[in-house]
PDB file of C-alpha atoms in Angstrom:
ATOM      1  CA  LYS A 114     -15.734  -9.551   2.678  1.00 91.00           C
ATOM      2  CA  LYS A 115     -13.536 -11.801   4.936  1.00 94.00           C
ATOM      3  CA  ILE A 116     -10.495  -9.422   4.465  1.00 95.00           C
ATOM      4  CA  PHE A 117     -12.555  -6.424   5.609  1.00 94.00           C
ATOM      5  CA  SER A 118     -14.391  -8.504   8.593  1.00 94.00           C
ATOM      6  CA  CYS A 119     -11.460 -10.451  10.029  1.00 94.00           C
ATOM      7  CA  ASN A 120     -10.597  -9.377  13.591  1.00 94.00           C
ATOM      8  CA  GLU A 121      -6.623  -9.359  12.964  1.00 92.00           C
ATOM      9  CA  ASN A 122      -5.187  -5.956  13.613  1.00 91.00           C
ATOM     10  CA  THR A 123      -2.139  -6.516  11.290  1.00 93.00           C
ATOM     11  CA  VAL A 124      -0.469  -4.215   8.815  1.00 94.00           C
ATOM     12  CA  ILE A 125      -0.922  -6.612   6.017  1.00 96.00           C
ATOM     13  CA  LYS A 126      -4.794  -6.424   6.324  1.00 97.00           C
ATOM     14  CA  TYR A 127      -4.516  -2.721   6.467  1.00 97.00           C
ATOM     15  CA  ILE A 128      -2.520  -2.639   3.149  1.00 97.00           C
ATOM     16  CA  ALA A 129      -4.984  -4.951   1.480  1.00 97.00           C
ATOM     17  CA  ILE A 130      -7.856  -2.711   2.521  1.00 97.00           C
ATOM     18  CA  VAL A 131      -6.511   0.445   1.473  1.00 98.00           C
ATOM     19  CA  CYS A 132      -5.648  -0.886  -2.053  1.00 97.00           C
ATOM     20  CA  ALA A 133      -8.957  -2.383  -2.261  1.00 97.00           C
ATOM     21  CA  CYS A 134     -10.761   0.954  -1.322  1.00 97.00           C
ATOM     22  CA  THR A 135      -8.453   3.004  -3.467  1.00 97.00           C
ATOM     23  CA  GLY A 136      -7.181   0.932  -6.372  1.00 97.00           C
ATOM     24  CA  MET A 137      -3.650   1.954  -5.653  1.00 96.00           C
ATOM     25  CA  ARG A 138      -0.776  -0.292  -6.616  1.00 95.00           C
ATOM     26  CA  ARG A 139       1.106  -2.258  -3.693  1.00 95.00           C
ATOM     27  CA  GLY A 140       4.202  -0.075  -4.122  1.00 95.00           C
ATOM     28  CA  GLU A 141       2.020   3.211  -4.325  1.00 96.00           C
ATOM     29  CA  CYS A 142       0.307   2.175  -0.786  1.00 96.00           C
ATOM     30  CA  LEU A 143       3.558   1.451   0.791  1.00 96.00           C
ATOM     31  CA  GLY A 144       4.934   4.701  -0.545  1.00 96.00           C
ATOM     32  CA  LEU A 145       2.325   6.658   1.718  1.00 97.00           C
ATOM     33  CA  ASN A 146       3.184   9.196   4.043  1.00 96.00           C
ATOM     34  CA  ASP A 147       1.239  10.978   6.635  1.00 96.00           C
ATOM     35  CA  SER A 148       1.410  14.088   4.839  1.00 97.00           C
ATOM     36  CA  ASP A 149      -0.497  12.294   1.936  1.00 98.00           C
ATOM     37  CA  ILE A 150      -3.285  11.969   3.629  1.00 98.00           C
ATOM     38  CA  ASP A 151      -5.480  14.950   3.856  1.00 97.00           C
ATOM     39  CA  GLU A 152      -8.635  14.714   5.941  1.00 96.00           C
ATOM     40  CA  THR A 153      -9.511  18.306   5.570  1.00 96.00           C
ATOM     41  CA  ASN A 154      -9.985  18.043   1.797  1.00 97.00           C
ATOM     42  CA  ASN A 155     -10.797  14.177   1.804  1.00 96.00           C
ATOM     43  CA  ILE A 156      -7.747  13.411  -0.680  1.00 97.00           C
ATOM     44  CA  ILE A 157      -4.953  11.040  -0.697  1.00 98.00           C
ATOM     45  CA  LYS A 158      -1.785  12.130  -2.981  1.00 98.00           C
ATOM     46  CA  ILE A 159       0.163   9.544  -4.537  1.00 97.00           C
ATOM     47  CA  GLN A 160       3.548  10.814  -4.953  1.00 96.00           C
ATOM     48  CA  ARG A 161       6.039   7.866  -4.443  1.00 96.00           C
ATOM     49  CA  THR A 162       6.301   4.331  -4.843  1.00 95.00           C
ATOM     50  CA  ILE A 163       8.302   1.722  -2.839  1.00 95.00           C
ATOM     51  CA  SER A 164      10.024  -1.292  -4.597  1.00 92.00           C
ATOM     52  CA  THR A 165      12.572  -3.836  -4.169  1.00 90.00           C
ATOM     53  CA  VAL A 166      15.141  -4.015  -7.007  1.00 90.00           C
ATOM     54  CA  THR A 167      18.196  -5.959  -7.581  1.00 90.00           C
ATOM     55  CA  ILE A 168      21.576  -4.040  -7.499  1.00 90.00           C
ATOM     56  CA  ILE A 169      24.447  -5.355  -9.149  1.00 92.00           C
ATOM     57  CA  ASP A 170      27.924  -3.928  -8.516  1.00 90.00           C
ATOM     58  CA  ASN A 171      31.178  -3.988 -10.603  1.00 91.00           C
ATOM     59  CA  GLU A 172      31.909  -7.652  -9.587  1.00 91.00           C
ATOM     60  CA  GLY A 173      28.640  -9.088 -10.647  1.00 90.00           C
ATOM     61  CA  ASN A 174      27.422  -9.326  -6.980  1.00 91.00           C
ATOM     62  CA  ARG A 175      23.767  -8.866  -6.397  1.00 91.00           C
ATOM     63  CA  GLU A 176      21.981  -7.191  -3.479  1.00 89.00           C
ATOM     64  CA  LEU A 177      18.262  -6.679  -2.895  1.00 87.00           C
ATOM     65  CA  LYS A 178      17.496  -3.171  -2.120  1.00 90.00           C
ATOM     66  CA  THR A 179      13.961  -1.343  -1.186  1.00 91.00           C
ATOM     67  CA  ILE A 180      14.139   2.138  -2.783  1.00 91.00           C
ATOM     68  CA  ILE A 181      11.758   4.949  -2.717  1.00 94.00           C
ATOM     69  CA  GLN A 182      11.105   6.291  -6.259  1.00 94.00           C
ATOM     70  CA  ILE A 183       8.699   8.407  -8.168  1.00 92.00           C
ATOM     71  CA  PRO A 184       5.855   6.507  -9.972  1.00 87.00           C
ATOM     72  CA  LYS A 185       6.672   5.448 -13.249  1.00 79.00           C
ATOM     73  CA  THR A 186       4.288   7.903 -15.318  1.00 81.00           C
ATOM     74  CA  LEU A 187       2.948  11.171 -14.766  1.00 81.00           C
ATOM     75  CA  GLY A 188      -0.439   9.883 -14.531  1.00 82.00           C
ATOM     76  CA  SER A 189       0.480   7.546 -11.729  1.00 91.00           C
ATOM     77  CA  ILE A 190       1.440  10.806  -9.847  1.00 94.00           C
ATOM     78  CA  ARG A 191      -2.365  11.906  -8.500  1.00 95.00           C
ATOM     79  CA  THR A 192      -4.754  12.921  -6.209  1.00 96.00           C
ATOM     80  CA  ILE A 193      -7.432  10.413  -5.367  1.00 97.00           C
ATOM     81  CA  PRO A 194     -10.595  10.524  -3.013  1.00 96.00           C
ATOM     82  CA  LEU A 195      -9.968   9.530   0.657  1.00 97.00           C
ATOM     83  CA  PRO A 196     -12.792   7.325   1.372  1.00 96.00           C
ATOM     84  CA  LYS A 197     -14.098   8.103   5.015  1.00 96.00           C
ATOM     85  CA  SER A 198     -13.907   4.222   6.084  1.00 95.00           C
ATOM     86  CA  LEU A 199     -10.011   4.404   5.680  1.00 97.00           C
ATOM     87  CA  ILE A 200      -9.435   7.328   8.348  1.00 97.00           C
ATOM     88  CA  PRO A 201      -9.796   5.054  11.204  1.00 96.00           C
ATOM     89  CA  ILE A 202      -7.457   2.691   9.647  1.00 96.00           C
ATOM     90  CA  PHE A 203      -4.617   5.487   8.940  1.00 97.00           C
ATOM     91  CA  LYS A 204      -5.026   6.363  12.603  1.00 96.00           C
ATOM     92  CA  GLU A 205      -4.690   2.834  13.627  1.00 95.00           C
ATOM     93  CA  LEU A 206      -1.614   2.630  11.603  1.00 96.00           C
ATOM     94  CA  LYS A 207      -0.159   5.340  13.616  1.00 95.00           C
ATOM     95  CA  ILE A 208      -0.941   3.550  16.786  1.00 95.00           C
ATOM     96  CA  ILE A 209       0.741   0.438  15.653  1.00 95.00           C
ATOM     97  CA  ARG A 210       3.986   2.355  14.430  1.00 95.00           C
ATOM     98  CA  ASN A 211       3.987   4.209  17.683  1.00 95.00           C
ATOM     99  CA  GLU A 212       3.614   0.825  19.552  1.00 96.00           C
ATOM    100  CA  ASN A 213       6.398  -0.531  17.570  1.00 96.00           C
ATOM    101  CA  LYS A 214       8.816   2.381  18.078  1.00 96.00           C
ATOM    102  CA  LEU A 215       8.212   1.740  21.779  1.00 96.00           C
ATOM    103  CA  ARG A 216       8.778  -2.011  21.640  1.00 96.00           C
ATOM    104  CA  ALA A 217      11.867  -1.627  19.559  1.00 96.00           C
ATOM    105  CA  GLY A 218      13.400   1.048  21.594  1.00 95.00           C
ATOM    106  CA  SER A 219      16.761   2.394  20.012  1.00 95.00           C
ATOM    107  CA  SER A 220      16.809  -0.573  17.303  1.00 96.00           C
ATOM    108  CA  TYR A 221      13.639   1.293  15.765  1.00 96.00           C
ATOM    109  CA  SER A 222      14.993   3.085  12.684  1.00 95.00           C
ATOM    110  CA  THR A 223      13.637   6.767  12.382  1.00 93.00           C
ATOM    111  CA  GLU A 224      14.588   7.155   8.907  1.00 95.00           C
ATOM    112  CA  PHE A 225      11.186   6.600   7.584  1.00 96.00           C
ATOM    113  CA  ILE A 226       9.223   7.720  10.453  1.00 94.00           C
ATOM    114  CA  ASN A 227       6.563   9.460   8.364  1.00 96.00           C
ATOM    115  CA  PHE A 228       5.443   6.652   6.392  1.00 97.00           C
ATOM    116  CA  LEU A 229       2.334   4.862   7.047  1.00 96.00           C
ATOM    117  CA  PHE A 230       3.242   1.169   6.504  1.00 96.00           C
ATOM    118  CA  LEU A 231       6.624  -0.020   8.082  1.00 95.00           C
ATOM    119  CA  THR A 232       8.132  -3.074   9.367  1.00 95.00           C
ATOM    120  CA  GLU A 233       8.243  -3.519  13.216  1.00 94.00           C
ATOM    121  CA  THR A 234      11.754  -2.250  13.286  1.00 96.00           C
ATOM    122  CA  GLY A 235      10.678   1.022  11.187  1.00 96.00           C
ATOM    123  CA  ASN A 236      12.014  -0.145   7.841  1.00 95.00           C
ATOM    124  CA  LEU A 237      10.413   0.043   4.653  1.00 95.00           C
ATOM    125  CA  PHE A 238       8.688  -3.565   3.511  1.00 92.00           C
ATOM    126  CA  ASP A 239      10.437  -5.357   0.631  1.00 88.00           C
ATOM    127  CA  ASP A 240       8.361  -6.955  -1.962  1.00 80.00           C
ATOM    128  CA  SER A 241       9.198 -10.632  -0.964  1.00 81.00           C
ATOM    129  CA  ASN A 242       8.101  -9.624   2.718  1.00 89.00           C
ATOM    130  CA  ILE A 243       4.691  -8.471   1.469  1.00 92.00           C
ATOM    131  CA  SER A 244       3.984 -11.513  -0.821  1.00 92.00           C
ATOM    132  CA  ARG A 245       4.580 -13.803   2.011  1.00 93.00           C
ATOM    133  CA  SER A 246       2.539 -12.011   4.542  1.00 95.00           C
ATOM    134  CA  TRP A 247      -0.038 -11.852   1.917  1.00 97.00           C
ATOM    135  CA  LYS A 248      -0.092 -15.601   1.290  1.00 97.00           C
ATOM    136  CA  ARG A 249      -0.148 -16.318   5.196  1.00 97.00           C
ATOM    137  CA  PHE A 250      -2.978 -13.878   5.693  1.00 97.00           C
ATOM    138  CA  LEU A 251      -5.192 -15.192   3.209  1.00 97.00           C
ATOM    139  CA  LYS A 252      -4.563 -18.680   4.544  1.00 97.00           C
ATOM    140  CA  ARG A 253      -5.553 -17.571   8.232  1.00 96.00           C
ATOM    141  CA  ILE A 254      -8.721 -16.188   7.127  1.00 96.00           C
ATOM    142  CA  ASP A 255      -9.533 -18.856   4.745  1.00 96.00           C
ATOM    143  CA  VAL A 256      -9.339 -17.308   1.220  1.00 96.00           C
ATOM    144  CA  ASP A 257      -8.171 -18.863  -1.684  1.00 95.00           C
ATOM    145  CA  TYR A 258      -4.945 -17.500  -2.914  1.00 96.00           C
ATOM    146  CA  LYS A 259      -5.147 -14.415  -5.563  1.00 95.00           C
ATOM    147  CA  LYS A 260      -2.305 -12.273  -6.324  1.00 96.00           C
ATOM    148  CA  PHE A 261      -2.218  -9.119  -4.441  1.00 96.00           C
ATOM    149  CA  HIS A 262      -2.832  -7.096  -7.662  1.00 95.00           C
ATOM    150  CA  ALA A 263      -6.302  -8.708  -7.698  1.00 96.00           C
ATOM    151  CA  LEU A 264      -7.257  -6.246  -5.223  1.00 96.00           C
ATOM    152  CA  ARG A 265      -6.384  -3.477  -7.822  1.00 96.00           C
ATOM    153  CA  HIS A 266      -8.719  -5.337 -10.510  1.00 96.00           C
ATOM    154  CA  THR A 267     -11.670  -5.511  -8.198  1.00 95.00           C
ATOM    155  CA  TYR A 268     -11.477  -2.014  -7.426  1.00 96.00           C
ATOM    156  CA  ALA A 269     -11.759  -1.209 -10.951  1.00 96.00           C
ATOM    157  CA  THR A 270     -14.644  -3.808 -11.517  1.00 96.00           C
ATOM    158  CA  LYS A 271     -16.539  -2.294  -8.729  1.00 96.00           C
ATOM    159  CA  GLN A 272     -16.072   1.295 -10.373  1.00 96.00           C
ATOM    160  CA  PHE A 273     -17.476  -0.069 -13.392  1.00 96.00           C
ATOM    161  CA  GLU A 274     -20.375  -1.973 -11.754  1.00 96.00           C
ATOM    162  CA  ALA A 275     -21.277   1.544 -10.076  1.00 96.00           C
ATOM    163  CA  ASN A 276     -21.174   3.113 -13.847  1.00 96.00           C
ATOM    164  CA  ILE A 277     -18.336   5.149 -13.225  1.00 95.00           C
ATOM    165  CA  PRO A 278     -16.978   6.271 -16.729  1.00 94.00           C
ATOM    166  CA  LEU A 279     -13.830   4.654 -18.023  1.00 93.00           C
ATOM    167  CA  LYS A 280     -11.735   7.728 -18.129  1.00 92.00           C
ATOM    168  CA  THR A 281     -12.500   8.483 -14.321  1.00 93.00           C
ATOM    169  CA  VAL A 282     -11.498   5.064 -13.489  1.00 94.00           C
ATOM    170  CA  SER A 283      -8.328   5.116 -15.532  1.00 93.00           C
ATOM    171  CA  GLU A 284      -7.643   8.365 -13.776  1.00 92.00           C
ATOM    172  CA  LEU A 285      -8.206   7.063 -10.317  1.00 93.00           C
ATOM    173  CA  LEU A 286      -5.944   4.230 -11.013  1.00 94.00           C
ATOM    174  CA  GLY A 287      -3.220   6.200 -12.652  1.00 92.00           C
ATOM    175  CA  ILE A 288      -3.508   4.766 -16.149  1.00 89.00           C
ATOM    176  CA  GLN A 289      -3.202   7.000 -19.092  1.00 73.00           C
ATOM    177  CA  THR A 290      -5.852   6.507 -21.699  1.00 65.00           C
ATOM    178  CA  TYR A 291      -6.181   7.867 -25.108  1.00 60.00           C
ATOM    179  CA  ILE A 292      -9.718   8.260 -25.798  1.00 55.00           C
TER     180      ILE A 292
END
């Protein structure tokens, strides 16, 4: 309740709300593009994920790199309902993106311009940045620390409390079941 009711206008708040309302994994949420939000048909298409990986070159040097990839299983590529409560959030994210672009000027990266969740300079978020932002956000709103993934578990629990069948919840979460 504190996440939803806090007065912050921050990207980490919106990432948390989108994940809590849809059950998306963090990387799936970060991979959302403008074209994935279909207000006409009230659906969200989950087609890509953002993750931070360690690249090791031939000499053993390590480099962290944020990459775009397809979800790990076919079940993870899916279409889920678009909660009407998220439409204003997606519009606000576009406003934030445009404000950041104006503020950053020519230093704003346009490579990922159609992604909904971007840094202030137009780049993709890396995992460690999200983790740090999440911890600071929870502290600011006076919520005991929980892993970000707890939002996904909360979503699933709420679905079961609403008597949604296991198979349906599994499909919404992109989890293959063998029932």
